[in-house]
Amino acid sequence: MRLYATQTSPYARKVRIALQEKAIPCTVEWVNLRDPDHPALTHNPLGKIPVLLRNDGSAVYDSAVIIQYLEVLYPDPPLLPLDPDARLEALRIEALAGGIMDATVSWVLEQRRATDCQDPDVLQRARGKVLAALAVLQEETRLWVDAATAPVLSLAQIATVAAVGYVDLRAPDCLPQFPELMTWMHAMRLRPSVRDTWPQ
């Protein structure tokens, strides 16, 4: 299998961590999304990454769908619990982390506009969403004290790492007010799948 990704995409990082946690062999091909002919466009008409190219040449996207596909194809070790309530809770946290990624991307794109063209309301709303969701994730990580040394990370933990790592990359001033979350992230950097996928 081949994964089209960028080194900074939190969505692609979520998949890259999952692949490593499950020890699934996969070639990662870095793409430049600013290139109008980047290879992911051939397989995803939206031009977004990540895209997982299966051995038969068919494509799977986006990150949430790719991970569900990997769970079916390689059920062990599981990233999602079998218990319906626990599974729903994990998916809820994944969705929350995904919202942080989406809001941070919106903030970044607005910041890249000329200063006199930026919409302060867009910036404020995006930042507010990120801060509110980070507060919830900080509460969740209090239950994950042993995650750095666990046999396998859960999907909720993987999504949290990807989301917080992206905020750290693009809007690090959002994080000092969440010291427990940052302590948890610091411990997680000792884990190979987290360390090896750190945004650059």
Tab-separated table of C-alpha atoms in Angstrom:
chain	number	residue	atom	x	y	z
A	1	MET	CA	0.000	0.000	0.000
A	2	ARG	CA	0.999	3.610	-0.544
A	3	LEU	CA	-0.028	6.644	1.497
A	4	TYR	CA	-0.004	10.113	-0.032
A	5	ALA	CA	0.678	12.615	2.729
A	6	THR	CA	2.416	15.794	3.785
A	7	GLN	CA	4.719	16.012	6.769
A	8	THR	CA	2.600	18.652	8.486
A	9	SER	CA	-0.959	17.402	7.835
A	10	PRO	CA	-2.564	16.306	11.121
A	11	TYR	CA	-5.040	14.175	9.175
A	12	ALA	CA	-2.235	12.300	7.456
A	13	ARG	CA	-0.343	12.054	10.727
A	14	LYS	CA	-3.310	10.328	12.341
A	15	VAL	CA	-3.140	7.636	9.663
A	16	ARG	CA	0.656	7.404	9.857
A	17	ILE	CA	0.475	6.804	13.624
A	18	ALA	CA	-2.227	4.179	13.148
A	19	LEU	CA	-0.146	2.374	10.525
A	20	GLN	CA	2.843	2.276	12.836
A	21	GLU	CA	0.810	1.205	15.883
A	22	LYS	CA	-0.602	-1.689	13.862
A	23	ALA	CA	2.777	-2.451	12.243
A	24	ILE	CA	1.196	-2.306	8.781
A	25	PRO	CA	3.710	-2.048	5.944
A	26	CYS	CA	3.001	1.023	3.825
A	27	THR	CA	5.076	3.314	1.635
A	28	VAL	CA	4.596	7.009	2.387
A	29	GLU	CA	4.902	9.394	-0.555
A	30	TRP	CA	5.191	13.094	0.293
A	31	VAL	CA	3.187	15.433	-1.911
A	32	ASN	CA	3.224	19.184	-2.402
A	33	LEU	CA	-0.384	20.336	-2.294
A	34	ARG	CA	0.556	23.590	-4.034
A	35	ASP	CA	1.641	21.618	-7.070
A	36	PRO	CA	-1.362	21.620	-9.449
A	37	ASP	CA	-0.385	18.152	-10.635
A	38	HIS	CA	0.388	16.480	-7.311
A	39	PRO	CA	-0.226	12.708	-7.478
A	40	ALA	CA	-3.013	12.581	-4.896
A	41	LEU	CA	-5.236	14.432	-7.368
A	42	THR	CA	-5.249	11.351	-9.558
A	43	HIS	CA	-6.897	9.353	-6.779
A	44	ASN	CA	-8.959	11.931	-4.877
A	45	PRO	CA	-10.829	14.500	-6.988
A	46	LEU	CA	-10.857	16.870	-4.008
A	47	GLY	CA	-7.075	16.902	-4.047
A	48	LYS	CA	-6.947	16.383	-0.287
A	49	ILE	CA	-4.662	14.119	1.656
A	50	PRO	CA	-4.253	11.590	3.084
A	51	VAL	CA	-5.055	9.147	0.334
A	52	LEU	CA	-4.355	5.455	0.811
A	53	LEU	CA	-3.693	3.617	-2.423
A	54	ARG	CA	-4.544	-0.061	-2.039
A	55	ASN	CA	-2.547	-2.828	-3.670
A	56	ASP	CA	-5.212	-3.200	-6.368
A	57	GLY	CA	-4.830	0.489	-7.272
A	58	SER	CA	-8.083	1.680	-5.719
A	59	ALA	CA	-8.019	4.661	-3.359
A	60	VAL	CA	-9.357	5.189	0.149
A	61	TYR	CA	-9.891	8.650	1.676
A	62	ASP	CA	-10.268	10.586	4.044
A	63	SER	CA	-8.368	9.867	7.295
A	64	ALA	CA	-11.381	8.589	9.238
A	65	VAL	CA	-12.357	6.231	6.424
A	66	ILE	CA	-8.777	5.032	5.987
A	67	ILE	CA	-8.523	4.127	9.664
A	68	GLN	CA	-11.846	2.285	9.602
A	69	TYR	CA	-10.586	0.376	6.565
A	70	LEU	CA	-7.349	-0.520	8.381
A	71	GLU	CA	-9.366	-1.727	11.379
A	72	VAL	CA	-11.287	-4.113	9.126
A	73	LEU	CA	-8.250	-5.270	7.182
A	74	TYR	CA	-5.949	-5.604	10.206
A	75	PRO	CA	-8.178	-6.087	13.271
A	76	ASP	CA	-5.274	-6.844	15.619
A	77	PRO	CA	-4.277	-4.892	17.536
A	78	PRO	CA	-7.561	-2.975	17.644
A	79	LEU	CA	-7.568	0.801	17.842
A	80	LEU	CA	-11.277	0.864	18.712
A	81	PRO	CA	-12.985	-1.046	21.530
A	82	LEU	CA	-15.684	-3.579	20.707
A	83	ASP	CA	-18.059	-2.409	23.446
A	84	PRO	CA	-20.616	-0.142	21.734
A	85	ASP	CA	-20.553	2.596	24.390
A	86	ALA	CA	-16.764	2.637	24.600
A	87	ARG	CA	-16.530	2.655	20.805
A	88	LEU	CA	-18.937	5.583	20.578
A	89	GLU	CA	-16.874	7.473	23.162
A	90	ALA	CA	-13.683	6.894	21.185
A	91	LEU	CA	-15.331	8.110	17.985
A	92	ARG	CA	-16.646	11.165	19.812
A	93	ILE	CA	-13.122	12.093	20.882
A	94	GLU	CA	-11.858	11.463	17.354
A	95	ALA	CA	-14.524	13.852	16.050
A	96	LEU	CA	-13.576	16.455	18.648
A	97	ALA	CA	-9.909	16.191	17.697
A	98	GLY	CA	-10.886	16.454	14.043
A	99	GLY	CA	-12.771	19.647	14.834
A	100	ILE	CA	-9.625	21.084	16.401
A	101	MET	CA	-7.713	20.269	13.232
A	102	ASP	CA	-10.407	21.854	11.047
A	103	ALA	CA	-10.599	25.021	13.147
A	104	THR	CA	-6.817	25.367	13.255
A	105	VAL	CA	-6.620	24.995	9.474
A	106	SER	CA	-9.287	27.725	9.112
A	107	TRP	CA	-7.300	29.972	11.454
A	108	VAL	CA	-4.069	29.354	9.529
A	109	LEU	CA	-5.667	30.067	6.150
A	110	GLU	CA	-7.213	33.294	7.411
A	111	GLN	CA	-3.885	34.363	8.934
A	112	ARG	CA	-2.192	33.849	5.574
A	113	ARG	CA	-4.385	36.478	3.934
A	114	ALA	CA	-3.156	40.047	3.703
A	115	THR	CA	-3.639	41.761	7.063
A	116	ASP	CA	-6.214	44.204	5.720
A	117	CYS	CA	-8.208	41.305	4.231
A	118	GLN	CA	-8.382	39.153	7.348
A	119	ASP	CA	-11.752	38.685	9.035
A	120	PRO	CA	-11.350	39.111	12.824
A	121	ASP	CA	-14.587	37.219	13.436
A	122	VAL	CA	-13.275	34.170	11.565
A	123	LEU	CA	-10.058	34.255	13.578
A	124	GLN	CA	-11.877	34.667	16.871
A	125	ARG	CA	-14.370	31.889	16.178
A	126	ALA	CA	-11.666	29.456	15.081
A	127	ARG	CA	-9.521	30.208	18.106
A	128	GLY	CA	-12.510	29.893	20.440
A	129	LYS	CA	-13.352	26.470	19.046
A	130	VAL	CA	-9.777	25.290	19.463
A	131	LEU	CA	-9.531	26.500	23.064
A	132	ALA	CA	-12.878	25.000	24.069
A	133	ALA	CA	-12.040	21.630	22.542
A	134	LEU	CA	-8.512	21.575	24.023
A	135	ALA	CA	-10.050	22.034	27.465
A	136	VAL	CA	-12.135	18.894	26.919
A	137	LEU	CA	-9.138	16.926	25.639
A	138	GLN	CA	-7.145	17.914	28.704
A	139	GLU	CA	-9.830	16.267	30.837
A	140	GLU	CA	-9.714	13.145	28.665
A	141	THR	CA	-5.925	12.792	28.926
A	142	ARG	CA	-6.163	12.599	32.712
A	143	LEU	CA	-7.522	9.076	32.139
A	144	TRP	CA	-4.626	8.148	29.814
A	145	VAL	CA	-1.663	8.409	32.174
A	146	ASP	CA	-0.123	5.156	30.902
A	147	ALA	CA	-0.708	5.777	27.192
A	148	ALA	CA	2.974	6.401	26.402
A	149	THR	CA	3.858	2.834	27.410
A	150	ALA	CA	0.628	1.039	26.463
A	151	PRO	CA	0.831	-1.931	24.058
A	152	VAL	CA	-1.134	0.051	21.467
A	153	LEU	CA	-2.687	3.505	21.308
A	154	SER	CA	-6.418	3.899	20.949
A	155	LEU	CA	-7.932	5.870	18.101
A	156	ALA	CA	-8.982	8.560	20.580
A	157	GLN	CA	-5.385	8.930	21.750
A	158	ILE	CA	-4.011	8.933	18.205
A	159	ALA	CA	-6.455	11.651	17.147
A	160	THR	CA	-5.595	13.699	20.237
A	161	VAL	CA	-1.873	13.508	19.501
A	162	ALA	CA	-2.432	14.587	15.901
A	163	ALA	CA	-4.706	17.485	16.839
A	164	VAL	CA	-2.609	18.864	19.697
A	165	GLY	CA	0.571	18.411	17.677
A	166	TYR	CA	-0.910	20.510	14.898
A	167	VAL	CA	-1.952	23.265	17.290
A	168	ASP	CA	1.584	23.190	18.674
A	169	LEU	CA	2.904	23.638	15.142
A	170	ARG	CA	0.548	26.388	13.951
A	171	ALA	CA	-0.833	28.156	17.040
A	172	PRO	CA	1.436	27.262	19.988
A	173	ASP	CA	0.259	30.245	22.039
A	174	CYS	CA	-3.040	28.389	22.530
A	175	LEU	CA	-1.399	25.678	24.612
A	176	PRO	CA	0.220	27.176	27.760
A	177	GLN	CA	-3.148	27.383	29.513
A	178	PHE	CA	-3.413	23.578	29.291
A	179	PRO	CA	-0.369	22.416	31.280
A	180	GLU	CA	-1.670	18.908	31.991
A	181	LEU	CA	-2.361	18.341	28.316
A	182	MET	CA	1.139	19.514	27.446
A	183	THR	CA	2.667	17.250	30.097
A	184	TRP	CA	0.803	14.324	28.561
A	185	MET	CA	1.995	15.271	25.080
A	186	HIS	CA	5.578	15.540	26.299
A	187	ALA	CA	5.367	11.991	27.663
A	188	MET	CA	3.824	10.769	24.414
A	189	ARG	CA	6.826	11.986	22.418
A	190	LEU	CA	8.764	9.052	23.868
A	191	ARG	CA	6.530	6.668	21.923
A	192	PRO	CA	8.049	5.732	18.532
A	193	SER	CA	4.862	6.252	16.494
A	194	VAL	CA	4.474	9.741	17.949
A	195	ARG	CA	8.143	10.688	17.761
A	196	ASP	CA	8.597	9.400	14.205
A	197	THR	CA	5.599	11.353	12.875
A	198	TRP	CA	6.282	14.676	14.610
A	199	PRO	CA	5.440	17.555	12.221
A	200	GLN	CA	8.415	19.198	10.562
